Amino acid sequence: MLRIWKNELYDGFNCITSACPSNCCDEDWCISVDQKTYEALSELMGDINDKISSERPHTLIKKDHKCPFITDDGLCSIHADYGEEFLSNTCRSYPRFVSGYGDVYTMTIGLSCPEVARMIVSTDRIIRFTSEVLYESKNEKGKKLPKLESEVVMERTLSLFNKDRSALESFSCLGEEYIGFHDGIINSNIDEIMLKLRDIASEIGAVEQYDTLKLGNMHISMDDIKRVDVELKKHYPFLAQNICRCYLFERIMYNENVVNKDYADTFKKAEIYLLLFYCVLISNGIVAEFESDVVTDLLYRTMRLIDHNENIIELLSE
Ligand code: SF4
């Protein structure tokens, strides 16, 4: 018996391939290639060790930051020449993510993909996370799968991030439920956070992304953050809530895999996550003019800075 939790946008995602403004194959990310795919490709193509490292774990050897299998048209030559079944697990699944917690599985999609960001920006309601129980044998019918602690916290938390509140108001409600939480990030000095972010970006080699998001010379006050929270909700009533819901859904469930579950820490990180997006909006000067293509562009690029440099949120949280 399994329970599957799914982001409702999961099934509707389709990669836009050569129409993508920032193909994930052009990014300097470390892409692992599973053993089965490595062997299958070696058999088909002969010596591929200049494109995929021979030592385990196998990884793509990027050329000028690009995947060695990408064509001039931005298409995948493995997909075109041999078919989808020869793609590595990572390439086949991105930006979809599946995680398992015993008998409970979550299926979601990452906002660092421009097409996912476009879907989130254009969604005109709160995104739902649906759950479904799958029975593996007839004997299981009618039995109940008890809820994990993280599932209970996740459902309760997501119910606070609803259409009636702005995202910052939802964090305040969360603060009331988890005493002491709001002594943290929301009352902090934003300038200090941005300075720290600069240090972290340079430490992890993400300065280029940091600079293109114009995060360099920022003087942002808490009032600016509150203003953008209100303005964004006027133009995109569900966007900030949906960004938080996607993050919280995934990250609260991760607690299930750790011994000392620290939900308050997860909430703080979610707030930093949102705060960084607000800072990017402010630093790009679009508090009043929220065109959807610009918001989409800034959203996926902010998420690339964060999602593919996992340490950023961890270090800022410290
Ligand atoms: S970033 Fe998203 S839309 Fe673009 S090529 Fe990758 S999966 Fe497709």
Short mmCIF file of C-alpha atoms and ligand atoms in Angstrom, two decimals:
data_model
loop_
_atom_site.label_atom_id
_atom_site.label_comp_id
_atom_site.label_asym_id
_atom_site.label_seq_id
_atom_site.Cartn_x
_atom_site.Cartn_y
_atom_site.Cartn_z
CA MET A 1 0.00 0.00 0.00
CA LEU A 2 1.44 3.34 -1.05
CA ARG A 3 0.31 6.92 -0.72
CA ILE A 4 1.29 9.29 -3.52
CA TRP A 5 1.23 13.03 -2.97
CA LYS A 6 1.39 14.98 -6.20
CA ASN A 7 1.74 18.62 -7.18
CA GLU A 8 -1.21 19.13 -9.52
CA LEU A 9 1.08 20.80 -12.12
CA TYR A 10 3.22 17.65 -12.34
CA ASP A 11 1.30 15.86 -15.09
CA GLY A 12 0.74 18.97 -17.17
CA PHE A 13 4.42 19.78 -17.60
CA ASN A 14 5.94 19.43 -21.07
CA CYS A 15 9.50 20.43 -21.87
CA ILE A 16 9.50 23.16 -24.56
CA THR A 17 12.95 22.00 -25.83
CA SER A 18 14.39 24.38 -28.45
CA ALA A 19 11.87 27.12 -27.50
CA CYS A 20 13.28 27.20 -23.97
CA PRO A 21 14.91 30.56 -23.17
CA SER A 22 17.47 28.91 -20.91
CA ASN A 23 17.87 25.25 -21.70
CA CYS A 24 18.89 23.20 -18.65
CA CYS A 25 21.41 21.39 -20.91
CA ASP A 26 23.33 24.69 -21.20
CA GLU A 27 23.77 25.06 -17.46
CA ASP A 28 27.00 24.24 -15.70
CA TRP A 29 25.24 21.82 -13.34
CA CYS A 30 26.76 18.52 -12.35
CA ILE A 31 24.59 15.90 -14.09
CA SER A 32 24.96 12.31 -12.97
CA VAL A 33 24.49 9.45 -15.41
CA ASP A 34 23.23 6.19 -13.96
CA GLN A 35 25.23 3.03 -14.58
CA LYS A 36 22.57 1.40 -16.78
CA THR A 37 22.42 4.41 -19.12
CA TYR A 38 26.23 4.69 -19.20
CA GLU A 39 26.52 1.06 -20.29
CA ALA A 40 23.71 1.33 -22.85
CA LEU A 41 25.22 4.45 -24.43
CA SER A 42 28.71 2.91 -24.48
CA GLU A 43 27.31 -0.06 -26.35
CA LEU A 44 25.55 2.16 -28.88
CA MET A 45 28.22 4.82 -29.37
CA GLY A 46 31.51 3.13 -28.51
CA ASP A 47 34.00 5.17 -26.49
CA ILE A 48 32.07 7.97 -24.79
CA ASN A 49 34.57 8.71 -22.05
CA ASP A 50 35.27 12.21 -23.41
CA LYS A 51 31.57 12.98 -22.86
CA ILE A 52 30.74 10.99 -19.72
CA SER A 53 33.29 10.33 -17.02
CA SER A 54 34.30 6.68 -16.86
CA GLU A 55 34.70 6.71 -13.08
CA ARG A 56 31.67 6.34 -10.84
CA PRO A 57 29.47 8.17 -10.20
CA HIS A 58 29.41 8.89 -13.93
CA THR A 59 28.82 12.54 -14.79
CA LEU A 60 28.48 14.52 -18.02
CA ILE A 61 31.70 16.25 -19.06
CA LYS A 62 30.49 19.72 -19.99
CA LYS A 63 32.08 21.66 -22.86
CA ASP A 64 31.81 25.46 -22.52
CA HIS A 65 29.22 24.80 -19.79
CA LYS A 66 27.05 22.84 -22.25
CA CYS A 67 26.04 19.22 -22.34
CA PRO A 68 28.31 17.40 -24.85
CA PHE A 69 25.23 15.82 -26.47
CA ILE A 70 23.33 19.03 -27.23
CA THR A 71 22.95 20.04 -30.92
CA ASP A 72 23.35 23.56 -32.35
CA ASP A 73 19.54 23.80 -32.35
CA GLY A 74 19.45 23.17 -28.61
CA LEU A 75 18.10 19.65 -29.01
CA CYS A 76 19.32 16.49 -27.32
CA SER A 77 21.16 14.25 -29.84
CA ILE A 78 20.63 11.15 -27.64
CA HIS A 79 16.87 11.74 -27.62
CA ALA A 80 16.83 12.52 -31.37
CA ASP A 81 19.04 9.60 -32.48
CA TYR A 82 18.13 6.81 -30.03
CA GLY A 83 14.95 7.79 -28.20
CA GLU A 84 13.91 8.86 -24.70
CA GLU A 85 14.69 5.46 -23.16
CA PHE A 86 18.42 6.18 -23.57
CA LEU A 87 18.32 9.36 -21.49
CA SER A 88 19.82 9.20 -18.00
CA ASN A 89 17.39 9.16 -15.08
CA THR A 90 18.36 12.76 -14.24
CA CYS A 91 17.73 14.06 -17.78
CA ARG A 92 14.50 12.12 -18.16
CA SER A 93 13.03 13.38 -14.91
CA TYR A 94 14.16 17.05 -14.59
CA PRO A 95 12.37 19.25 -13.57
CA ARG A 96 10.19 16.55 -11.99
CA PHE A 97 11.25 15.22 -8.60
CA VAL A 98 10.05 12.08 -6.88
CA SER A 99 10.97 11.38 -3.24
CA GLY A 100 10.12 8.40 -1.05
CA TYR A 101 9.43 8.27 2.70
CA GLY A 102 8.69 4.65 3.50
CA ASP A 103 5.29 3.98 1.93
CA VAL A 104 4.71 7.63 1.11
CA TYR A 105 5.93 9.25 -2.10
CA THR A 106 5.91 12.88 -3.22
CA MET A 107 5.93 14.07 -6.82
CA THR A 108 6.66 17.68 -7.56
CA ILE A 109 8.33 19.98 -10.09
CA GLY A 110 11.17 22.48 -9.68
CA LEU A 111 10.79 26.20 -10.30
CA SER A 112 14.27 26.53 -11.78
CA CYS A 113 12.85 25.46 -15.16
CA PRO A 114 11.49 28.42 -17.20
CA GLU A 115 8.43 26.47 -18.33
CA VAL A 116 7.52 25.51 -14.75
CA ALA A 117 8.05 29.14 -13.69
CA ARG A 118 5.71 30.22 -16.51
CA MET A 119 3.09 27.71 -15.34
CA ILE A 120 3.29 28.98 -11.75
CA VAL A 121 3.15 32.65 -12.76
CA SER A 122 0.09 32.03 -14.97
CA THR A 123 -1.78 29.85 -12.45
CA ASP A 124 -4.83 31.78 -11.29
CA ARG A 125 -5.61 29.78 -8.16
CA ILE A 126 -3.91 28.07 -5.25
CA ILE A 127 -1.98 25.00 -6.43
CA ARG A 128 -3.27 21.78 -4.87
CA PHE A 129 -1.32 18.76 -3.72
CA THR A 130 -3.47 15.71 -4.17
CA SER A 131 -3.01 12.38 -2.41
CA GLU A 132 -3.97 8.95 -3.62
CA VAL A 133 -3.59 5.51 -2.03
CA LEU A 134 -2.42 2.71 -4.33
CA TYR A 135 -3.08 -0.86 -3.23
CA GLU A 136 -0.43 -3.40 -4.19
CA SER A 137 -2.55 -6.47 -3.41
CA LYS A 138 -6.25 -7.29 -2.95
CA ASN A 139 -5.73 -8.02 0.79
CA GLU A 140 -4.91 -4.39 1.40
CA LYS A 141 -8.29 -3.06 0.27
CA GLY A 142 -10.11 -1.29 3.08
CA LYS A 143 -6.96 -0.96 5.23
CA LYS A 144 -5.66 2.44 6.24
CA LEU A 145 -2.14 3.77 5.83
CA PRO A 146 -1.43 5.86 8.95
CA LYS A 147 -0.24 9.40 8.29
CA LEU A 148 3.40 10.27 8.87
CA GLU A 149 4.14 13.16 11.22
CA SER A 150 5.54 15.21 8.32
CA GLU A 151 2.37 14.69 6.30
CA VAL A 152 0.28 16.10 9.14
CA VAL A 153 2.57 19.13 9.53
CA MET A 154 2.68 19.63 5.76
CA GLU A 155 -1.11 19.61 5.38
CA ARG A 156 -1.63 21.92 8.32
CA THR A 157 1.07 24.35 7.13
CA LEU A 158 -0.18 24.47 3.55
CA SER A 159 -3.68 25.27 4.80
CA LEU A 160 -2.25 28.56 6.16
CA PHE A 161 -0.88 29.53 2.75
CA ASN A 162 -4.25 30.20 1.20
CA LYS A 163 -5.87 32.75 -1.08
CA ASP A 164 -7.07 35.04 1.73
CA ARG A 165 -3.63 36.04 2.95
CA SER A 166 -0.43 37.45 1.51
CA ALA A 167 2.60 35.20 1.92
CA LEU A 168 4.06 37.32 4.73
CA GLU A 169 0.74 37.16 6.59
CA SER A 170 0.84 33.38 6.25
CA PHE A 171 4.32 33.30 7.77
CA SER A 172 3.01 35.41 10.67
CA CYS A 173 0.24 32.85 11.26
CA LEU A 174 2.84 30.12 11.16
CA GLY A 175 4.86 32.11 13.71
CA GLU A 176 1.89 32.14 16.07
CA GLU A 177 1.63 28.35 15.86
CA TYR A 178 5.36 27.78 16.34
CA ILE A 179 6.31 30.11 19.18
CA GLY A 180 9.59 31.97 18.74
CA PHE A 181 9.80 31.40 15.01
CA HIS A 182 9.30 35.07 14.23
CA ASP A 183 12.26 36.14 16.31
CA GLY A 184 14.15 34.98 13.26
CA ILE A 185 14.46 36.24 9.76
CA ILE A 186 11.56 38.63 9.33
CA ASN A 187 12.87 41.16 11.83
CA SER A 188 16.43 40.94 10.61
CA ASN A 189 18.45 43.60 8.87
CA ILE A 190 17.97 42.89 5.17
CA ASP A 191 21.19 44.70 4.17
CA GLU A 192 23.10 42.32 6.40
CA ILE A 193 21.44 39.35 4.76
CA MET A 194 22.30 40.63 1.29
CA LEU A 195 25.93 41.19 2.28
CA LYS A 196 26.10 37.67 3.62
CA LEU A 197 24.53 36.41 0.40
CA ARG A 198 27.33 38.09 -1.58
CA ASP A 199 29.94 36.24 0.56
CA ILE A 200 28.14 32.95 0.10
CA ALA A 201 27.73 33.46 -3.65
CA SER A 202 31.43 34.09 -4.01
CA GLU A 203 32.28 31.11 -1.80
CA ILE A 204 30.25 28.74 -3.96
CA GLY A 205 31.15 30.36 -7.28
CA ALA A 206 27.67 31.68 -8.00
CA VAL A 207 28.67 35.35 -8.29
CA GLU A 208 27.70 35.55 -11.96
CA GLN A 209 24.11 34.51 -11.20
CA TYR A 210 24.08 36.83 -8.20
CA ASP A 211 25.21 39.77 -10.36
CA THR A 212 22.82 39.12 -13.26
CA LEU A 213 19.97 39.18 -10.75
CA LYS A 214 21.22 42.67 -9.76
CA LEU A 215 21.60 41.69 -6.15
CA GLY A 216 24.92 43.54 -5.83
CA ASN A 217 24.12 47.06 -4.67
CA MET A 218 20.95 46.67 -2.75
CA HIS A 219 19.61 48.73 0.08
CA ILE A 220 16.36 47.07 0.94
CA SER A 221 14.36 47.71 4.04
CA MET A 222 11.72 45.58 5.66
CA ASP A 223 9.18 48.17 4.47
CA ASP A 224 10.25 47.51 0.86
CA ILE A 225 9.70 43.80 1.42
CA LYS A 226 6.25 44.39 2.91
CA ARG A 227 5.34 46.69 0.01
CA VAL A 228 6.31 44.15 -2.63
CA ASP A 229 4.33 41.47 -0.77
CA VAL A 230 1.19 43.60 -1.06
CA GLU A 231 1.84 44.80 -4.63
CA LEU A 232 2.61 41.33 -5.93
CA LYS A 233 -0.62 39.99 -4.44
CA LYS A 234 -2.59 42.71 -6.26
CA HIS A 235 -1.16 41.68 -9.65
CA TYR A 236 -0.66 37.96 -9.05
CA PRO A 237 -2.98 36.99 -6.17
CA PHE A 238 -1.65 33.43 -5.89
CA LEU A 239 1.98 33.59 -7.00
CA ALA A 240 3.83 34.11 -3.71
CA GLN A 241 1.57 31.60 -1.96
CA ASN A 242 2.17 29.03 -4.68
CA ILE A 243 5.95 29.53 -4.56
CA CYS A 244 5.85 28.96 -0.77
CA ARG A 245 3.47 26.01 -1.09
CA CYS A 246 5.80 24.24 -3.56
CA TYR A 247 8.82 24.79 -1.32
CA LEU A 248 7.04 23.87 1.92
CA PHE A 249 5.43 20.76 0.44
CA GLU A 250 8.78 19.32 -0.53
CA ARG A 251 10.89 20.52 2.37
CA ILE A 252 8.53 19.68 5.21
CA MET A 253 8.38 16.11 3.92
CA TYR A 254 12.20 15.93 3.89
CA ASN A 255 12.02 16.11 7.69
CA GLU A 256 10.68 12.56 7.64
CA ASN A 257 14.16 11.34 6.70
CA VAL A 258 16.01 13.06 9.57
CA VAL A 259 16.27 11.98 13.18
CA ASN A 260 15.76 15.36 14.84
CA LYS A 261 12.95 16.92 12.87
CA ASP A 262 13.19 20.70 12.92
CA TYR A 263 10.08 22.12 11.27
CA ALA A 264 10.72 25.66 12.54
CA ASP A 265 14.05 25.61 10.69
CA THR A 266 12.26 24.53 7.51
CA PHE A 267 9.79 27.41 7.90
CA LYS A 268 12.61 29.92 8.36
CA LYS A 269 14.27 28.65 5.23
CA ALA A 270 11.00 28.96 3.32
CA GLU A 271 10.78 32.56 4.40
CA ILE A 272 14.35 33.25 3.27
CA TYR A 273 13.47 31.62 -0.04
CA LEU A 274 10.57 34.02 -0.54
CA LEU A 275 12.56 36.97 0.77
CA LEU A 276 15.26 36.41 -1.85
CA PHE A 277 12.67 36.43 -4.61
CA TYR A 278 11.20 39.67 -3.28
CA CYS A 279 14.70 41.20 -3.12
CA VAL A 280 15.27 40.22 -6.77
CA LEU A 281 11.97 41.87 -7.77
CA ILE A 282 12.88 45.06 -5.89
CA SER A 283 16.45 45.19 -7.16
CA ASN A 284 15.18 44.88 -10.72
CA GLY A 285 12.91 47.84 -10.12
CA ILE A 286 9.66 46.12 -10.88
CA VAL A 287 7.47 46.82 -7.91
CA ALA A 288 4.83 48.60 -9.98
CA GLU A 289 5.30 46.99 -13.39
CA PHE A 290 4.94 43.27 -12.96
CA GLU A 291 4.89 41.99 -16.56
CA SER A 292 4.47 38.24 -16.51
CA ASP A 293 7.44 37.45 -18.77
CA VAL A 294 9.77 39.50 -16.57
CA VAL A 295 8.43 37.91 -13.38
CA THR A 296 8.81 34.45 -14.95
CA ASP A 297 12.39 35.21 -15.99
CA LEU A 298 13.35 36.48 -12.55
CA LEU A 299 11.58 33.61 -10.82
CA TYR A 300 13.36 30.75 -12.55
CA ARG A 301 16.72 32.54 -12.40
CA THR A 302 16.34 33.16 -8.66
CA MET A 303 15.43 29.51 -8.18
CA ARG A 304 18.50 28.45 -10.19
CA LEU A 305 20.65 30.53 -7.88
CA ILE A 306 19.08 28.85 -4.86
CA ASP A 307 18.08 25.34 -5.92
CA HIS A 308 21.36 24.47 -7.59
CA ASN A 309 23.46 25.97 -4.81
CA GLU A 310 21.78 24.21 -1.93
CA ASN A 311 24.17 25.82 0.58
CA ILE A 312 22.76 29.29 0.10
CA ILE A 313 19.62 28.80 2.12
CA GLU A 314 21.44 26.68 4.70
CA LEU A 315 24.14 29.31 5.23
CA LEU A 316 21.76 32.27 5.27
CA SER A 317 19.63 30.42 7.77
CA GLU A 318 22.66 30.07 10.05
S1 SF4 B 1 14.80 24.05 -18.52
FE1 SF4 B 1 12.78 23.04 -18.58
S2 SF4 B 1 11.78 23.68 -20.52
FE2 SF4 B 1 13.97 24.22 -20.63
S3 SF4 B 1 14.93 22.48 -21.70
FE3 SF4 B 1 15.11 22.07 -19.47
S4 SF4 B 1 13.28 20.88 -18.89
FE4 SF4 B 1 12.90 21.80 -20.94
#
